CSV table of C-alpha atoms in Angstrom, one decimal:
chain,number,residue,atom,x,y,z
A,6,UNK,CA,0.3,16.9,-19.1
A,7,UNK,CA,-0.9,13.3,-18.3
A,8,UNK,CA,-3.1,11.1,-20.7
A,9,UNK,CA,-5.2,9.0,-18.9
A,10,UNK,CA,-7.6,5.8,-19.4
A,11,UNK,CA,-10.2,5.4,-17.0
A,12,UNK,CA,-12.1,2.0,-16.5
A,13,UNK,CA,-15.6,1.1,-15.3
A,14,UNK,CA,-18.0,-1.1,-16.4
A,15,UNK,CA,-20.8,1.3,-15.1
A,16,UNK,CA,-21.5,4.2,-17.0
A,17,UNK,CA,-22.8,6.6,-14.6
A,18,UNK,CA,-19.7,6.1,-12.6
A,19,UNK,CA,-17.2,6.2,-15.1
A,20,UNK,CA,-18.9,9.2,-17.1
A,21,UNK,CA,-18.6,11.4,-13.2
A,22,UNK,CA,-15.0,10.2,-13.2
A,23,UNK,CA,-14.6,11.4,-17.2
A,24,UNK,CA,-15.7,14.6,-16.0
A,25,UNK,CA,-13.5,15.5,-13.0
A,26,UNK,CA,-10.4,14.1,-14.7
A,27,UNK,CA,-11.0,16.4,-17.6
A,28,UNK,CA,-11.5,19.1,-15.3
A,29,UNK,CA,-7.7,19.1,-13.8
A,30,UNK,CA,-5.8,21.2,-15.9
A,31,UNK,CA,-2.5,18.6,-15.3
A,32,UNK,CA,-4.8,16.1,-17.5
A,33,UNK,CA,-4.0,16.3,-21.5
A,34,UNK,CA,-6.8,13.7,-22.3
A,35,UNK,CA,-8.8,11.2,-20.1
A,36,UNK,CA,-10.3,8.4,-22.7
A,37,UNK,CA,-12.9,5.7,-21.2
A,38,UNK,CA,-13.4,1.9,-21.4
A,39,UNK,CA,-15.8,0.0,-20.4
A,40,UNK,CA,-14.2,-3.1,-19.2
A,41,UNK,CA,-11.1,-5.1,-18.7
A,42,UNK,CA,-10.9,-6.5,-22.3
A,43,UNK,CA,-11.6,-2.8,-23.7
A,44,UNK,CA,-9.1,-1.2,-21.4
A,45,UNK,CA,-6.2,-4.1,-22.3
A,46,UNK,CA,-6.7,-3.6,-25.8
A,47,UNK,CA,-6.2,0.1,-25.7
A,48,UNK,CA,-3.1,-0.4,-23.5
A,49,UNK,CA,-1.8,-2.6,-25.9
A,50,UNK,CA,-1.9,-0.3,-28.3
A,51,UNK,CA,-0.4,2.5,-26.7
A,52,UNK,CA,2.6,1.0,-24.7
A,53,UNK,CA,4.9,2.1,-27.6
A,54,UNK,CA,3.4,5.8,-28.0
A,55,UNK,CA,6.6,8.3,-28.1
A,56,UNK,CA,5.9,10.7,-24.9
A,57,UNK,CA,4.0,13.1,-27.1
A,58,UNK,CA,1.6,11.1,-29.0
A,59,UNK,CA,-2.0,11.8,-27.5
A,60,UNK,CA,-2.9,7.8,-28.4
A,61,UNK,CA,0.2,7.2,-25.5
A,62,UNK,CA,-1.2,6.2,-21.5
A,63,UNK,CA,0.5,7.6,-18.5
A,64,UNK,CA,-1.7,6.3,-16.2
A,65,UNK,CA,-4.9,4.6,-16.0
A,66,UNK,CA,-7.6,5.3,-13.0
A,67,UNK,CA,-8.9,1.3,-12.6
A,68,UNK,CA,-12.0,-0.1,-11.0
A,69,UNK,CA,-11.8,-3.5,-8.6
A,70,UNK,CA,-15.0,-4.8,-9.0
A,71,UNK,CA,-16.0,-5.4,-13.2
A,72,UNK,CA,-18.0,-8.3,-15.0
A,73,UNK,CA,-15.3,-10.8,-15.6
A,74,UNK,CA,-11.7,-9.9,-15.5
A,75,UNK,CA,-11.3,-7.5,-12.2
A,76,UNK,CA,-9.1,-4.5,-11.9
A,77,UNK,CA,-6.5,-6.6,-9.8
A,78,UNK,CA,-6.0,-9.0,-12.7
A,79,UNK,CA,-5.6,-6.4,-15.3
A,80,UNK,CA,-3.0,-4.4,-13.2
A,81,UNK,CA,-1.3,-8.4,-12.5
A,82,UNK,CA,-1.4,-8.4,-16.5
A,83,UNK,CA,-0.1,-4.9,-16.7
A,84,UNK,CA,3.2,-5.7,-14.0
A,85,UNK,CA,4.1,-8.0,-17.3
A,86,UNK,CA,4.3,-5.3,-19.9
A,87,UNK,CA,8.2,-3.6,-20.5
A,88,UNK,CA,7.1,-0.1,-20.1
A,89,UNK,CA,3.5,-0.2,-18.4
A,90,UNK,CA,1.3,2.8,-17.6
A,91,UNK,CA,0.6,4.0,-13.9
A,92,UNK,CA,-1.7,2.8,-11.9
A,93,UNK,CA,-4.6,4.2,-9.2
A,94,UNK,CA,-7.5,2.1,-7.9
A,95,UNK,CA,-10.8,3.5,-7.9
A,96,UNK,CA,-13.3,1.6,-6.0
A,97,UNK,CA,-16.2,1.1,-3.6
A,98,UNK,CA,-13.9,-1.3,-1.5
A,99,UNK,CA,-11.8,-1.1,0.9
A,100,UNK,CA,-10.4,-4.5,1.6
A,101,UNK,CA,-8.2,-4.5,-1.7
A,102,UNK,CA,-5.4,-1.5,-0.9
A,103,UNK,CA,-2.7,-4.7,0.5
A,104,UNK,CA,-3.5,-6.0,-3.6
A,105,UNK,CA,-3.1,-2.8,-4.7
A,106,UNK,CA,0.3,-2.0,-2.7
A,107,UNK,CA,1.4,-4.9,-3.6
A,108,UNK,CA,1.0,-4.4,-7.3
A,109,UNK,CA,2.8,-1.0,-7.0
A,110,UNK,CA,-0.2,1.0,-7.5
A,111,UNK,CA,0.1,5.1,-7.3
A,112,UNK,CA,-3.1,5.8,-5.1
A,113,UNK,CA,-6.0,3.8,-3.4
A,114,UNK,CA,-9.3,6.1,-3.9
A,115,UNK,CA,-12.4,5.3,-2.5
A,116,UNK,CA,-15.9,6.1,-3.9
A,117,UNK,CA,-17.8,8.3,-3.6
A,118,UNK,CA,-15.0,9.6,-5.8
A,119,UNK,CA,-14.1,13.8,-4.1
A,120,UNK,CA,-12.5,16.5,-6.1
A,121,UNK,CA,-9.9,16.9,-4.0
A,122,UNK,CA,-9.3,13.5,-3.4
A,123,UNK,CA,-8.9,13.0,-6.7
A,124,UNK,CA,-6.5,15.8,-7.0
A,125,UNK,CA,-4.0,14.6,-4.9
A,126,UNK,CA,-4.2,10.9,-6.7
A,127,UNK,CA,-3.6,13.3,-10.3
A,128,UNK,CA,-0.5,15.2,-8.5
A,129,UNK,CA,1.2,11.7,-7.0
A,130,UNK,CA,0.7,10.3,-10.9
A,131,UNK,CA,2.4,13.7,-12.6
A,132,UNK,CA,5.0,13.5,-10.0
A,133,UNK,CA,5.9,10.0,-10.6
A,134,UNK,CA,5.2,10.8,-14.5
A,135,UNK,CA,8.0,13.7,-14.4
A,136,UNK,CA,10.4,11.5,-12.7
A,137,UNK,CA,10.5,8.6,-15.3
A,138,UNK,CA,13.8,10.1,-16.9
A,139,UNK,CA,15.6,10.2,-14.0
A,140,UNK,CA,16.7,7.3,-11.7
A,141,UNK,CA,13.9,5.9,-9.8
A,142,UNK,CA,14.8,4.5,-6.4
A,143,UNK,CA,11.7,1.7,-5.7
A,144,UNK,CA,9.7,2.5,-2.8
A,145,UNK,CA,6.5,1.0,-2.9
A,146,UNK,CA,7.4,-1.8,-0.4
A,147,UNK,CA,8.9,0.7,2.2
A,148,UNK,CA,5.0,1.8,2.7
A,149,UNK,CA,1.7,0.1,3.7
A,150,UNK,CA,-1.3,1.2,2.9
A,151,UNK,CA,-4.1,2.3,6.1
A,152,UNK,CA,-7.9,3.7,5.7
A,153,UNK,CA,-8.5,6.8,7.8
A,154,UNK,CA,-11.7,7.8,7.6
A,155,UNK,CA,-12.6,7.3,4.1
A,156,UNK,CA,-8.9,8.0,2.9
A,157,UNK,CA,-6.3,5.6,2.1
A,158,UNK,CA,-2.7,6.9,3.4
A,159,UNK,CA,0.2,4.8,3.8
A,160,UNK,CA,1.9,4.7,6.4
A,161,UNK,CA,6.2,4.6,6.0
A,162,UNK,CA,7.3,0.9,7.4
A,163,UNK,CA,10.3,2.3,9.6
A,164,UNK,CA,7.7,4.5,11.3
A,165,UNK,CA,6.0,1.1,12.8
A,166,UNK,CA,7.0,0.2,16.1
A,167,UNK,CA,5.3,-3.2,16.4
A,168,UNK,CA,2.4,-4.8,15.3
A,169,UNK,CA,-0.5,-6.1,17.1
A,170,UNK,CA,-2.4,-9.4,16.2
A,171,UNK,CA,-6.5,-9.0,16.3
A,172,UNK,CA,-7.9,-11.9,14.5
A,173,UNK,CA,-7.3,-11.8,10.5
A,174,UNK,CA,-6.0,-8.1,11.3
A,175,UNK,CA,-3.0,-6.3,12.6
A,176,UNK,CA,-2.7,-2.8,14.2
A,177,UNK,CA,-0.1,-0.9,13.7
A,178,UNK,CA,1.5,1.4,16.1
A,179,UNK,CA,3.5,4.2,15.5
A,180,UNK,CA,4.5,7.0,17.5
A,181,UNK,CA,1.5,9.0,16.8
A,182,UNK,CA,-1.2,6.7,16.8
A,183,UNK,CA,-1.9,3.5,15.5
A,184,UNK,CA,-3.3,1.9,12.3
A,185,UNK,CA,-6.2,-1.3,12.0
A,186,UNK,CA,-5.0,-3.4,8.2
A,187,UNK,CA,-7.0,-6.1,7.0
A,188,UNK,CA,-3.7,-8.3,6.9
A,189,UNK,CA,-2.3,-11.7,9.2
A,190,UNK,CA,0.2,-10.9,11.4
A,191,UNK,CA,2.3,-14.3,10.1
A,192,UNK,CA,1.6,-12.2,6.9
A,193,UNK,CA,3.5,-9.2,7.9
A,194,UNK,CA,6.4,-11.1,9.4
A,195,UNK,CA,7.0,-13.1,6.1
A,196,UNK,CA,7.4,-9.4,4.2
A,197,UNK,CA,9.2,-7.3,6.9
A,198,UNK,CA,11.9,-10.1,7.9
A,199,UNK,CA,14.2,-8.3,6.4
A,200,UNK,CA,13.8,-5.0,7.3
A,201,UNK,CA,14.4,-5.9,10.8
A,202,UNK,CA,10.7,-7.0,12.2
A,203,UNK,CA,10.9,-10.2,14.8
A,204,UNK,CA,8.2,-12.3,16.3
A,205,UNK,CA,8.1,-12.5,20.1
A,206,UNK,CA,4.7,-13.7,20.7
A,207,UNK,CA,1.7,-15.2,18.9
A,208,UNK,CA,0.0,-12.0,19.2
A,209,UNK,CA,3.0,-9.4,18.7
A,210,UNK,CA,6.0,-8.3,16.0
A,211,UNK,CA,8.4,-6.2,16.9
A,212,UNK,CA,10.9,-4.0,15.5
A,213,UNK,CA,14.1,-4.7,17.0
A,214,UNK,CA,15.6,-1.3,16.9
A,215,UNK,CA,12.4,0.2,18.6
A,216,UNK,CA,13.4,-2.0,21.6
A,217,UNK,CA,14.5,0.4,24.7
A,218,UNK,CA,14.8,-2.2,27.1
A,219,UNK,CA,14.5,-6.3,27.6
A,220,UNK,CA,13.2,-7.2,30.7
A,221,UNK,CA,13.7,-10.7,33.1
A,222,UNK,CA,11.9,-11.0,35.9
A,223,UNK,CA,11.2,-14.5,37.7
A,224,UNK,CA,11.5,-16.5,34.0
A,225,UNK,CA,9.4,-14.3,32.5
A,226,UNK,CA,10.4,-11.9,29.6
A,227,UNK,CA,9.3,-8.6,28.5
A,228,UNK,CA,10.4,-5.9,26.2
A,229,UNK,CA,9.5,-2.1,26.6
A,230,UNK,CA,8.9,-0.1,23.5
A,231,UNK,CA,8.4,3.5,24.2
A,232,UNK,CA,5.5,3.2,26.7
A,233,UNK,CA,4.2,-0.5,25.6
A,234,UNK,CA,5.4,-3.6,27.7
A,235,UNK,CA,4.8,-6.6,25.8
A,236,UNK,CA,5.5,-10.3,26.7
A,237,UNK,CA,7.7,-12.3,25.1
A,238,UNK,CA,6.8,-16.0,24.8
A,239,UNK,CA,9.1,-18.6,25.7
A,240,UNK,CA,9.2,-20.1,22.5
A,241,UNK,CA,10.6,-17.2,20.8
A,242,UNK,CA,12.8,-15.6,24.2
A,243,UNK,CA,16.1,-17.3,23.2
A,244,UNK,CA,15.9,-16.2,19.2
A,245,UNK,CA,15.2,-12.3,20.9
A,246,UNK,CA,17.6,-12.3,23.2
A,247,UNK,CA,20.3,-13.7,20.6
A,248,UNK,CA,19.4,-11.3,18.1
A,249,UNK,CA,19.7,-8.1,20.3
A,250,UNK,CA,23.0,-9.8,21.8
A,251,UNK,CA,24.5,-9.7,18.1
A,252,UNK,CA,23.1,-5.9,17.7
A,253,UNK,CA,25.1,-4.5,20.5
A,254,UNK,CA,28.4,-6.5,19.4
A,255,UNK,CA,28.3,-4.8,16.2
């Protein structure tokens, strides 16, 4: 049973998110506040509740946009705190779910705020909630978070193929499909260095072990990934062709 804060500096909203918490039967209590000073008090309070004390906080269901602190800087506040409570972005926008994954938030839902929507944000919050006495193995880097229609999903990193540069954006291609994020591709190669992602073009990064075949054909280079041909640039050909040496001398 999960007791929840939910914060919005405008009424109507936050009273219509009062009521559908209340109304899952996985919520103990669901307690308002009215802004980012109002909601940090009360977490300040409760951050050393025992697990059965109704003035304790499992989670609390945050808005982006408020009159002076936002919900990204309370949950940047929150990432300080020993024990802090679980986090899921409710908002109008968006452009924030790259802030929110990257400040390990549970769930990403959009308003118009849907029952069922909501629903699955409560069961992803007593999941993580239930496994707090157990081990936890961190996995909120291993995922990126992609809207489709109206929904925020995210997407496992070792399901991405490459990425494609389109402006200030990068789509994603999987397997099944592909994904449009409001992030710079430079962006993307900075976090997924390490997990094996390589630049070979100004406009492309790569997954190296999604490579099926490297391709030379009158001083040109390309690599084939599943049914994609992309160039490789000349600047980055010798660094690729190295790397994929050192793979198959494992």
């Amino acid at each position: 049973m999960l007791r929840v804060l939910a914060v919005d500096d405008e009424e109507p909203a936050l009273e219509e998110l009062l009521y559908l918490l209340r109304a899952d039967p996985r919520i103990r209590s669901a307690d308002g506040a009215s802004g980012a000073t109002e909601a940090l008090r009360r977490i300040g309070g409760a951050v050393d509740a025992a697990p059965d004390d109704p003035a304790g906080i499992d989670v609390v269901f945050l808005d982006i946009h408020m009159a002076g602190l936002t919900g990204l800087d309370v949950a940047q506040l929150l990432a300080g705190f020993a024990a802090p409570p679980l986090i899921v972005f409710v908002t109008a926008h968006e452009g924030f779910a790259v802030q929110a994954f990257d400040l390990k938030a549970v769930d990403y839902v959009l308003k118009p705020v849907r029952r069922e929507r909501l629903a699955e944000a409560v069961r992803r919050v007593a999941e993580q909630v239930g496994d707090r006495s157990a081990p936890v193995l961190d996995t909120s880097h291993d995922q990126i978070p992609v809207e489709l229609g109206g929904v925020i999903r995210f997407v496992p990193i070792d399901e991405i193929a490459y990425a494609e540069a389109q402006g200030d954006y990068a789509r994603l291609h999987t397997a099944t499909g592909s994904h449009l994020v409001r992030v710079p591709l430079t962006t993307l190669e900075e976090r997924w260095r390490s997990r094996g992602f390589v630049r070979i073009h100004r406009r492309h990064l790569v997954a190296l072990g999604r490579i099926d075949e490297l391709r030379l054909d009158a001083g040109s280079m390309t690599v084939r990934i599943g049914t994609a041909e992309l160039a490789v640039s000349r600047r980055h050909s010798r660094a690729l062709r190295d790397l994929l040496m050192r793979r198959t001398s494992r």
